[in-house]
CSV table of C-alpha atoms and ligand atoms in Angstrom, one decimal:
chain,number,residue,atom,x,y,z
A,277,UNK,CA,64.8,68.5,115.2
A,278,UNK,CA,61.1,69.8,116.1
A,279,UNK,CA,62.3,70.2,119.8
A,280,UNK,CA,65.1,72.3,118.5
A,281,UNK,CA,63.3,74.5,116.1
A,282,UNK,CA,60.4,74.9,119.3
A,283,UNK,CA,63.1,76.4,120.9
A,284,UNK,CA,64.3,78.8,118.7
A,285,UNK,CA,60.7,79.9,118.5
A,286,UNK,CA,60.0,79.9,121.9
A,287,UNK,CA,63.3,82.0,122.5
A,288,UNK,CA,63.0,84.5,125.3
A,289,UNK,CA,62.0,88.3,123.9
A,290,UNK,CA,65.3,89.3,124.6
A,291,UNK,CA,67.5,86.8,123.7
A,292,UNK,CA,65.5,87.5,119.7
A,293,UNK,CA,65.7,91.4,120.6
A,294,UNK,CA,70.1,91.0,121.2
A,295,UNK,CA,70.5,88.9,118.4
A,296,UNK,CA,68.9,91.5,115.9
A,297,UNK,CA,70.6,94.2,117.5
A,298,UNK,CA,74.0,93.0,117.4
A,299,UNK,CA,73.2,91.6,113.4
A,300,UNK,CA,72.3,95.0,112.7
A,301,UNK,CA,75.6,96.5,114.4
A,302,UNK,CA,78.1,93.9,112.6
A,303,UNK,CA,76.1,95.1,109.5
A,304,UNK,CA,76.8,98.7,109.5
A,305,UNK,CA,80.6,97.7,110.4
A,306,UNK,CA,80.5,96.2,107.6
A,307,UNK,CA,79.1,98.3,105.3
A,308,UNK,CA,81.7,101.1,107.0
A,309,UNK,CA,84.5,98.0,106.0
A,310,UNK,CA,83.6,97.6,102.6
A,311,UNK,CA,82.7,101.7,102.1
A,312,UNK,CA,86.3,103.0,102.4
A,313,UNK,CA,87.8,99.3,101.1
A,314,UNK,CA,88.3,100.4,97.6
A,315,UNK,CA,89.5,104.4,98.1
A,316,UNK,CA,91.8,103.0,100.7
A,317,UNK,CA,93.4,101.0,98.1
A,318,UNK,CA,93.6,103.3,95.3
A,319,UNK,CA,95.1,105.7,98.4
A,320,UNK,CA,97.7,103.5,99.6
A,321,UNK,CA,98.5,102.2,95.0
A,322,UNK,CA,99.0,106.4,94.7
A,323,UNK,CA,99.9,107.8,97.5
A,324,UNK,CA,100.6,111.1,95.4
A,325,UNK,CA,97.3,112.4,94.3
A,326,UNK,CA,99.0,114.5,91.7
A,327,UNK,CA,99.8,111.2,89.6
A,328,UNK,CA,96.0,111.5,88.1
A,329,UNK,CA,96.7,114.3,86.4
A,330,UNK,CA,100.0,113.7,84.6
A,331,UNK,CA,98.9,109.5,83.7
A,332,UNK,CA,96.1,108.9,81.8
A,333,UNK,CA,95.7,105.0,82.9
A,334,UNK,CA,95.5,106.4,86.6
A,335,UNK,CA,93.5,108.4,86.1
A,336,UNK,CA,90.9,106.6,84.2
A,337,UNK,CA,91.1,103.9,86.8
A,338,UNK,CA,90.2,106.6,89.7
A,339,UNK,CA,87.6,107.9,87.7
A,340,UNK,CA,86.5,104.4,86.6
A,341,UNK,CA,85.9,103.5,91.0
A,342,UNK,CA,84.7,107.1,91.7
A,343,UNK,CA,81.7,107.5,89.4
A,344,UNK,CA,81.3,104.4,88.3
A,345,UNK,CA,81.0,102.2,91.8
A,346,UNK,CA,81.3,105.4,94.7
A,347,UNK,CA,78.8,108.1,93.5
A,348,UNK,CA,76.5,106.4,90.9
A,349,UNK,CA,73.7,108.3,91.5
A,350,UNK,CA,75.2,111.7,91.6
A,351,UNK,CA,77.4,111.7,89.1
A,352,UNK,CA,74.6,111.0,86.6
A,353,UNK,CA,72.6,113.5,88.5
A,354,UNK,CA,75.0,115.9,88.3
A,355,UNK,CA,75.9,115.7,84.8
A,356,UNK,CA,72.1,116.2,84.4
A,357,UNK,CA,72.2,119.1,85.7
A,358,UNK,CA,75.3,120.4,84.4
A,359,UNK,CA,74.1,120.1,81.0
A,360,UNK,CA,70.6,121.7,82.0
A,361,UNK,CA,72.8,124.6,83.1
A,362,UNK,CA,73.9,125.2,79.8
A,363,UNK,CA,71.0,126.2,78.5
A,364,UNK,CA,71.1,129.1,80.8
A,365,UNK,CA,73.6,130.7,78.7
A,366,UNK,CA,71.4,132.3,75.6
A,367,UNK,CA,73.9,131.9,72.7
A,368,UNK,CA,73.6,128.0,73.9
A,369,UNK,CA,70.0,127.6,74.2
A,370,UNK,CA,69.1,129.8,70.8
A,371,UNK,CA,71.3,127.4,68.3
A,372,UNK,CA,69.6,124.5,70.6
A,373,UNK,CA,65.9,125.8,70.2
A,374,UNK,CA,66.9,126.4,66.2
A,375,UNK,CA,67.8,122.5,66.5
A,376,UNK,CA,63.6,121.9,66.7
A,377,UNK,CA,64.7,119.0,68.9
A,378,UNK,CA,63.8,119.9,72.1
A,379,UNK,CA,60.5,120.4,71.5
A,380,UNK,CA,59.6,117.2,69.0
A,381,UNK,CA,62.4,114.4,69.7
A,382,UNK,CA,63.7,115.3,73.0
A,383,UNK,CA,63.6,112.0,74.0
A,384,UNK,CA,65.8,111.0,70.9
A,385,UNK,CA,68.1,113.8,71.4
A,386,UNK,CA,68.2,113.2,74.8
A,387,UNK,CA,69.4,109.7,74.4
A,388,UNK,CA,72.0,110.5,71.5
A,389,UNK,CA,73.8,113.2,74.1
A,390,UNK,CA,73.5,110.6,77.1
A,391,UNK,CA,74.9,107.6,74.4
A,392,UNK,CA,77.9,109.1,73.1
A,393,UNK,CA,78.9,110.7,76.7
A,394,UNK,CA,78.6,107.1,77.7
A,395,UNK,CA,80.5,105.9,74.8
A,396,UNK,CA,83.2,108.2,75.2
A,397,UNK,CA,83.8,107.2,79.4
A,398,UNK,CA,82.5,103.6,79.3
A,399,UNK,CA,85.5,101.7,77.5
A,400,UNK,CA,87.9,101.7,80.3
A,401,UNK,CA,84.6,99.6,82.7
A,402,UNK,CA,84.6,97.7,79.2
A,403,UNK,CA,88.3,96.9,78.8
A,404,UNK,CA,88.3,95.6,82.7
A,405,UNK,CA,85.7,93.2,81.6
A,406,UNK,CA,86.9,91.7,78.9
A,407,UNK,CA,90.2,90.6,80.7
A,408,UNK,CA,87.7,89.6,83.5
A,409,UNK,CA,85.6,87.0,81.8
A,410,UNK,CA,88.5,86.0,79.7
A,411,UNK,CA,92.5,86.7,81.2
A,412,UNK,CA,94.5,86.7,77.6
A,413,UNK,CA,91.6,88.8,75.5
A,414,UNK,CA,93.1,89.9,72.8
A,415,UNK,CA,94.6,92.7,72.1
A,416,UNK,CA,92.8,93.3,68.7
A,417,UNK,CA,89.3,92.9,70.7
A,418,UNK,CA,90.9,95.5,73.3
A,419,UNK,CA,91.5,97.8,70.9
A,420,UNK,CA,88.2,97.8,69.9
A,421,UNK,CA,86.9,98.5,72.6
A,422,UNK,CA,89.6,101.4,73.1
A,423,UNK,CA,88.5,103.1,69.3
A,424,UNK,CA,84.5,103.6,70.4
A,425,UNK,CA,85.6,106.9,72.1
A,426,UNK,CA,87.0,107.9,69.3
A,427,UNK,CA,84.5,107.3,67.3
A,428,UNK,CA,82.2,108.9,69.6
A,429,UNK,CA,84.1,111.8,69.9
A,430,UNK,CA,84.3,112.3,66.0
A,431,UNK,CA,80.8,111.8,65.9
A,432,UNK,CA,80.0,114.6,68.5
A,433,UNK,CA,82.5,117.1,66.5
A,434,UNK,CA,80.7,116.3,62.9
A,435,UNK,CA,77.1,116.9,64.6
A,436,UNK,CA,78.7,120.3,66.6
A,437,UNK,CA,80.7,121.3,63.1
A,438,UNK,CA,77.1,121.8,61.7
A,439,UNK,CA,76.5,124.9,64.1
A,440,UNK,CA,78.4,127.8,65.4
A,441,UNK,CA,79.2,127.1,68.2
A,442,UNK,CA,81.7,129.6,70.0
A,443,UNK,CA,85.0,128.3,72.0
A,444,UNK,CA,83.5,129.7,75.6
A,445,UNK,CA,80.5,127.7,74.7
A,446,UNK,CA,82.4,124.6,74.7
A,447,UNK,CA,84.6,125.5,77.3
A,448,UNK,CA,82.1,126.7,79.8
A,449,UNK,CA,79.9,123.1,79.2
A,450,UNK,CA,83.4,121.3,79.8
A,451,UNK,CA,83.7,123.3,83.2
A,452,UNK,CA,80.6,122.5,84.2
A,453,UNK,CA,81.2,118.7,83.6
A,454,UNK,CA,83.8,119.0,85.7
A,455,UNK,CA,82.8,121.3,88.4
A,456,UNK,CA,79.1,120.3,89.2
A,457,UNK,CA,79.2,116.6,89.9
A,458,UNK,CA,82.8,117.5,92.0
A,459,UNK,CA,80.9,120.1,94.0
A,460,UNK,CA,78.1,118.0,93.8
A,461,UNK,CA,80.0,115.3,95.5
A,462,UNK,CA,81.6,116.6,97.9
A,463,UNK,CA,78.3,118.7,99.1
A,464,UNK,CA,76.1,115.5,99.3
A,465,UNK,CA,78.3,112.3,99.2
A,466,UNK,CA,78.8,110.2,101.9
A,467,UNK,CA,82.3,111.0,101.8
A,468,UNK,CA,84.4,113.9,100.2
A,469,UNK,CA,85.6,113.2,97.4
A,470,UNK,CA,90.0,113.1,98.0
A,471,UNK,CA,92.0,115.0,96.4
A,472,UNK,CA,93.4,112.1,93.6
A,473,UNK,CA,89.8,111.7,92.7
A,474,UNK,CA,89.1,115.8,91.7
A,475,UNK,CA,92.1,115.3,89.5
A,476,UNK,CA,91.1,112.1,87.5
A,477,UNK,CA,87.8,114.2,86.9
A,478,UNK,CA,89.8,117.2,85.9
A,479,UNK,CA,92.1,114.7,84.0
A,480,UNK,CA,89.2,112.3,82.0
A,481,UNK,CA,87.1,115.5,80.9
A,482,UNK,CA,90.2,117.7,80.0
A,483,UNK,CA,91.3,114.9,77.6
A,484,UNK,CA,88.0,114.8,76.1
A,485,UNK,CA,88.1,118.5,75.5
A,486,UNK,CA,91.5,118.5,73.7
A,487,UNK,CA,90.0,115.4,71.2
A,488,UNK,CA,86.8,118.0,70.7
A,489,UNK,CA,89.3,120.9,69.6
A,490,UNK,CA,87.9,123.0,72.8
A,491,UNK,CA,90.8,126.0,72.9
A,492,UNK,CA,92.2,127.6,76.4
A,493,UNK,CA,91.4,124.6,78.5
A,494,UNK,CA,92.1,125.8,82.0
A,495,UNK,CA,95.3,123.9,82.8
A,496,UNK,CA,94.2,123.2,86.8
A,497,UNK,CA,91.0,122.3,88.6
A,498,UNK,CA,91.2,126.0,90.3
A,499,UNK,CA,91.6,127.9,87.5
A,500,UNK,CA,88.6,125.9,86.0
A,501,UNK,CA,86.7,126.7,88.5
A,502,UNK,CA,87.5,130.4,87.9
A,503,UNK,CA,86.9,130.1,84.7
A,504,UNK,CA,83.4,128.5,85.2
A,505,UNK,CA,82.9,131.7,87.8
A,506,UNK,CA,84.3,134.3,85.1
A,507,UNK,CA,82.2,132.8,82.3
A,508,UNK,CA,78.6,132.3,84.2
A,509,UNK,CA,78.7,135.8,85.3
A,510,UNK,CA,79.1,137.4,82.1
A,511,UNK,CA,77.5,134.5,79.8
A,512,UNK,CA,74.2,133.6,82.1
A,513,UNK,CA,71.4,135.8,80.5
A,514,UNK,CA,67.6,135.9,80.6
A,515,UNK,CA,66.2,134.6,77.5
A,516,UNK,CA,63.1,133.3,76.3
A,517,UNK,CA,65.3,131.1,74.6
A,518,UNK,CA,66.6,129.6,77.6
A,519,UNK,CA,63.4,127.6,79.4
A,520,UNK,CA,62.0,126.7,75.5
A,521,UNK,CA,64.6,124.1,75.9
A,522,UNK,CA,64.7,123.8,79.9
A,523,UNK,CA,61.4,122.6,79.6
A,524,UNK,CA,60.8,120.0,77.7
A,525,UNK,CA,64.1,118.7,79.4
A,526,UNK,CA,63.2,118.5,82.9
A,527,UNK,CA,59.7,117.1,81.4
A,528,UNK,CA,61.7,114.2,79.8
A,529,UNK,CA,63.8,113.6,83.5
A,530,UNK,CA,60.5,113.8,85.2
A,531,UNK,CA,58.9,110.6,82.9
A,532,UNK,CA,61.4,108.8,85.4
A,533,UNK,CA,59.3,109.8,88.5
A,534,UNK,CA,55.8,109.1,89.8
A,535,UNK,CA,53.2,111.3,88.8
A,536,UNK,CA,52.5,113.0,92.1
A,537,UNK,CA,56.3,114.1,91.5
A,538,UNK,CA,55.1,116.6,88.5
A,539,UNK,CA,53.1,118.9,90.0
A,540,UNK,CA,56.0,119.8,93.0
A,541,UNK,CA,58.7,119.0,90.2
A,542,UNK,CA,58.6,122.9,88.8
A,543,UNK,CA,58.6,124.2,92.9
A,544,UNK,CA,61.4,121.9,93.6
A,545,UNK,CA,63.9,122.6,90.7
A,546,UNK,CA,65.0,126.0,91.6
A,547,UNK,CA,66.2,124.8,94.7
A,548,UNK,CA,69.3,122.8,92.7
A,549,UNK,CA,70.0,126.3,90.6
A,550,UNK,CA,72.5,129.2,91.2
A,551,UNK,CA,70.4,132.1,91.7
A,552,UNK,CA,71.3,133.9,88.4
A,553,UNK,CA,70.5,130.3,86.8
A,554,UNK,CA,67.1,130.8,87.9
A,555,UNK,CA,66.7,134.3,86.9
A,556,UNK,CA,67.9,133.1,83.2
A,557,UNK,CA,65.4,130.6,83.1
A,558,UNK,CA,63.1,133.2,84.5
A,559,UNK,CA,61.9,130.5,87.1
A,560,UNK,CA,60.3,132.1,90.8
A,561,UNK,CA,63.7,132.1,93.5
A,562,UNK,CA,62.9,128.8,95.7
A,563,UNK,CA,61.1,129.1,98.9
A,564,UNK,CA,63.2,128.9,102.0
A,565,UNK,CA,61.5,126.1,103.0
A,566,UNK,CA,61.8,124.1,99.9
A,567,UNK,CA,65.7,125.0,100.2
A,568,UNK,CA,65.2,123.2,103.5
A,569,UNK,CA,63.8,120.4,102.4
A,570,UNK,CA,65.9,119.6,98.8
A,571,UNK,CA,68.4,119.8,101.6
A,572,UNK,CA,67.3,117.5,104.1
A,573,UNK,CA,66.1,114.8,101.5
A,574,UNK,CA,69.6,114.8,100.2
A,575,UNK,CA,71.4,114.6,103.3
A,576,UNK,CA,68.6,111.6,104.3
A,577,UNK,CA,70.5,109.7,100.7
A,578,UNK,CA,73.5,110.5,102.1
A,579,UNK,CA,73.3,109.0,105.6
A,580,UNK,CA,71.1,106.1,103.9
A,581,UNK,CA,74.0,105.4,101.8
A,582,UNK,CA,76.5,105.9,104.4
A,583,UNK,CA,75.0,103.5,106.7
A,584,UNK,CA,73.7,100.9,104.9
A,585,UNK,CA,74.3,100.5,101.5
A,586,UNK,CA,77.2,98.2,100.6
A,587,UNK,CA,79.0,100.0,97.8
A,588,UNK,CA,78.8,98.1,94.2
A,589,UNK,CA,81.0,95.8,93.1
A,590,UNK,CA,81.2,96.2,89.9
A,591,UNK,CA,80.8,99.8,88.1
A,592,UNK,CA,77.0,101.3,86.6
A,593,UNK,CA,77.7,101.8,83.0
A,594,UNK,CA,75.2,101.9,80.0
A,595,UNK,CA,77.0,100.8,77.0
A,596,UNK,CA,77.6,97.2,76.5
A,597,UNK,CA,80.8,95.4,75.2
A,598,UNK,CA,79.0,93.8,72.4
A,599,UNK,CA,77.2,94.7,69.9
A,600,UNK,CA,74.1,92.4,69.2
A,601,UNK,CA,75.9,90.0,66.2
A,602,UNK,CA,72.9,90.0,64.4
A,603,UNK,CA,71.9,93.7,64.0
A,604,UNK,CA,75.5,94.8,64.8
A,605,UNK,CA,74.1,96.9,66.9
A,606,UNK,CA,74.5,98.5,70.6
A,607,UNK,CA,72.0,97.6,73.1
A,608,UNK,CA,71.8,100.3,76.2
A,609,UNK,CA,72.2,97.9,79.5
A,610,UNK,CA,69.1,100.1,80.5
A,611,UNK,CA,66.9,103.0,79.9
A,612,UNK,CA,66.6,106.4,81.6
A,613,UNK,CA,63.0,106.9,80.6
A,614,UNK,CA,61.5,104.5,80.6
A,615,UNK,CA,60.6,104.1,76.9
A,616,UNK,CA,63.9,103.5,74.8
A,617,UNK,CA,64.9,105.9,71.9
A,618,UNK,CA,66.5,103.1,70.0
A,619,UNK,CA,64.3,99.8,70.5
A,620,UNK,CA,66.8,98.3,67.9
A,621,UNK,CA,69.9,99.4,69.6
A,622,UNK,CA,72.1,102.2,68.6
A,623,UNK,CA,75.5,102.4,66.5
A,624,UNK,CA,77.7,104.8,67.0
A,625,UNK,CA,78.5,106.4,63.7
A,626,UNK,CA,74.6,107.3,63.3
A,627,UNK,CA,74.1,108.5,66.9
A,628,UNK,CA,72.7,112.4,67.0
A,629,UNK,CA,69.9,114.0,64.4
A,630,UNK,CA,68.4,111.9,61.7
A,631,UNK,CA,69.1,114.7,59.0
A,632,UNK,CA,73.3,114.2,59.8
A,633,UNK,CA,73.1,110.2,59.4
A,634,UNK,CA,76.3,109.4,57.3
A,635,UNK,CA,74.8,108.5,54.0
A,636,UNK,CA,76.8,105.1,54.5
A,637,UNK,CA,77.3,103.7,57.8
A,638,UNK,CA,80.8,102.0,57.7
A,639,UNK,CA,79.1,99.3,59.9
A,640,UNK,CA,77.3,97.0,57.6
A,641,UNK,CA,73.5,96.6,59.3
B,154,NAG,C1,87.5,99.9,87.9
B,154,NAG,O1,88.5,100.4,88.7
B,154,NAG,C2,89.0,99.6,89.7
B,154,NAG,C3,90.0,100.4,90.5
B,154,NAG,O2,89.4,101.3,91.3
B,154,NAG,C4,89.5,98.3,89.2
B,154,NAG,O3,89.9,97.5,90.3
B,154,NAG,C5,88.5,97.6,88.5
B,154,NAG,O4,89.0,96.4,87.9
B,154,NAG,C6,87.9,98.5,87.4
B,154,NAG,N1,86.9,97.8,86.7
B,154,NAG,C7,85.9,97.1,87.3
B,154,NAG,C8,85.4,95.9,86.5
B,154,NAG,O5,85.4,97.3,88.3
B,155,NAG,C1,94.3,81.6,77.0
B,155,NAG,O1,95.4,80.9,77.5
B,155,NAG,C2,95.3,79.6,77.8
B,155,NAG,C3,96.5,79.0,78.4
B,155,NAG,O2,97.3,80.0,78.9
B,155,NAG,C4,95.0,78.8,76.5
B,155,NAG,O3,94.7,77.4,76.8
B,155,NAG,C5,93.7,79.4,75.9
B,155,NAG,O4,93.5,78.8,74.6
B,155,NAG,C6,93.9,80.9,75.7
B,155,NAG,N1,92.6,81.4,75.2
B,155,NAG,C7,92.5,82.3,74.2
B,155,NAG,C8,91.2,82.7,73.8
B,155,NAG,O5,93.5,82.7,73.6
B,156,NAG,C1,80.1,128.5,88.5
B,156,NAG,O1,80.0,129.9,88.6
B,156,NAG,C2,78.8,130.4,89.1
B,156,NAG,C3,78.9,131.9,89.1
B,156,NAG,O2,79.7,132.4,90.1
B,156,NAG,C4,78.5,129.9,90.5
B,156,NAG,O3,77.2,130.3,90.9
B,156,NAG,C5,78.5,128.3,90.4
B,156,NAG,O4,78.3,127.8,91.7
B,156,NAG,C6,79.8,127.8,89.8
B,156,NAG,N1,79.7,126.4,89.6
B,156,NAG,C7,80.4,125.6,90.2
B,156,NAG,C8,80.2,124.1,89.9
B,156,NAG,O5,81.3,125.9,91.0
């Protein structure tokens, strides 16, 4: 045995130097396997990409794969950014700044945006579950899992009934969550996103905007986009407005960051803006070379990723199946920033600002 392991030691250079290289190659082939694995098999289940947007259960299993397990990290990101976007739009950011949240619980508010979002696209990962760790679930403890959107969704209409909130408001946030993490995407993913994929986006969020009562939906990805186009040229205005809740924003996103991050943070966000988002904020135009660089470090994630990270196995969501069965509460699966907004865990119905709590939960706590 000791002679054997001396020679494994006492291996030539080369013979160790081969053996890492060709580990390394039959690593990135796999990787490159396992990468394209799961969009080849939703590819060759639907060959016709138009089924996403005409069946809901498609498409709800696309967009389950795509942001859930493909893009992780920039579909979060760009759902960030879509939202920070909004606030670009002065009718949007002066009922927001009225609010007083964004500049004493934007953490809180923060979190209650982020929690029922997550609520409302979480319950298909959670469904999948279920029947996972347990093959003849119920149907009962299905359905309740298929009601939390709902109640989500009701929750986010009662706290937006409370302002006045205009229809192209709505609408030009829903285009945004469509548009920005598919151009997002497809600008710095390691792949493009296909064609089935841009409809179960289009498909998930449209849904979402009938259930909030949003009027005029755009009734194809294009004429979304136009309408995003239409909207942000006549909508996106300078107001003081408009950074008074930018700011304290991008100070919560930075908590996530080390320090040394802060002090390049306010140089480097321009570069991930639309020029007239940047003159709406009143922000300085970006430098060319910090275009350059926002650029490069992107494209370095994308060849990283690309290369040689195996894709997840299971999807990234934030909303547990259970609530704890002591508090009857939900506990996030993790926190954004690093402090949690709800130590005790959430519940749905009392999600969004302390002074619209329903006087009586219908869950018992
Ligand atoms: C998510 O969608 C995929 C299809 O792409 C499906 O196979 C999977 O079961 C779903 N849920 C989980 C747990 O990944
Ligand atoms: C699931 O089905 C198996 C047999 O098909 C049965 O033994 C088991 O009790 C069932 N479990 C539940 C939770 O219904
Ligand atoms: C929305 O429209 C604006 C204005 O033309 C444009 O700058 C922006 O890139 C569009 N967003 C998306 C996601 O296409």
């Amino acid at each position: 045995m000791m002679d054997f392991i001396n020679l494994l030691l006492h291996q030539s250079k080369q013979y160790r130097y081969k053996l890492g290289i060709s580990a390394a190659v039959i690593y990135v082939a796999l990787v490159r396997y396992f990468r394209y694995r799961q969009i080849n098999k939703l590819k060759r289940k639907y060959p016709d990409p138009t089924i996403a947007l005409y069946d809901r259960a498609v498409a709800e299993e696309v967009f389950n794969n795509t942001n859930g397990k493909e893009f992780p990290f920039l579909a979060r990101t760009s759902l960030e950014l879509a939202l920070f976007k909004t606030y670009a739009v002065p009718s949007i950011s002066k009922i927001l700044h009225a609010t007083g949240a964004f500049s004493k619980q934007t953490l809180k508010r923060a979190e209650d945006t982020g929690l029922i979002l997550a609520e409302a696209l979480d319950s298909y990962e959670h469904v999948q579950r279920l029947k996972k760790q347990n093959p003849n679930v119920s149907q009962e403890e299905i359905n309740e899992q298929l009601e939390r959107p709902n109640i989500a969704l009701t929750r986010l209409n009662e706290i937006h009934g409370k302002y006045p909130i205009s229809n192209g408001d709505f609408l030009y946030t829903l285009s945004l969550f469509i548009c920005e993490p598919i151009k997002w995407i497809n600008r710095y993913g390691w792949r493009k996103l296909e064609p089935i994929e841009s409809n179960a986006i289009f498909r998930v969020w449209y849904d979402i905007g009938v259930k909030m009562n949003i009027q005029d939906i755009p009734k194809t990805l294009e004429d979304m986009f136009a309408f995003n186009e239409t909207y942000a040229r006549e909508n996106v205005r300078y107001a003081p407005s408009n950074w008074k809740v930018g700011k304290p924003t991008v100070d919560l996103l930075l908590q996530r960051f080390p320090k040394f991050i802060e002090s390049i943070a306010y140089t480097v966000i321009p570069a991930a803006l639309e020029p007239m988002d940047i003159k709406g904020f009143g922000l300085d135009m970006p430098k060319p070379w910090v275009l350059r660089m926002v650029h490069f470090s992107f494209s370095l994630h994308r060849q990283f990723v690309y290369y040689f990270m195996l894709p997840r196995m299971t999807a990234l969501i934030r909303t547990p199946i259970k609530p704890d069965p002591k508090t009857k509460r939900y506990k996030p699966l993790y926190d954004l920033y690093g402090e949690p907004a709800y130590p005790n865990g959430y519940c749905i119905y009392e999600l969004g600002p302390d002074k619209f709590k329903p006087l009586k939960c219908p869950v018992p706590h």
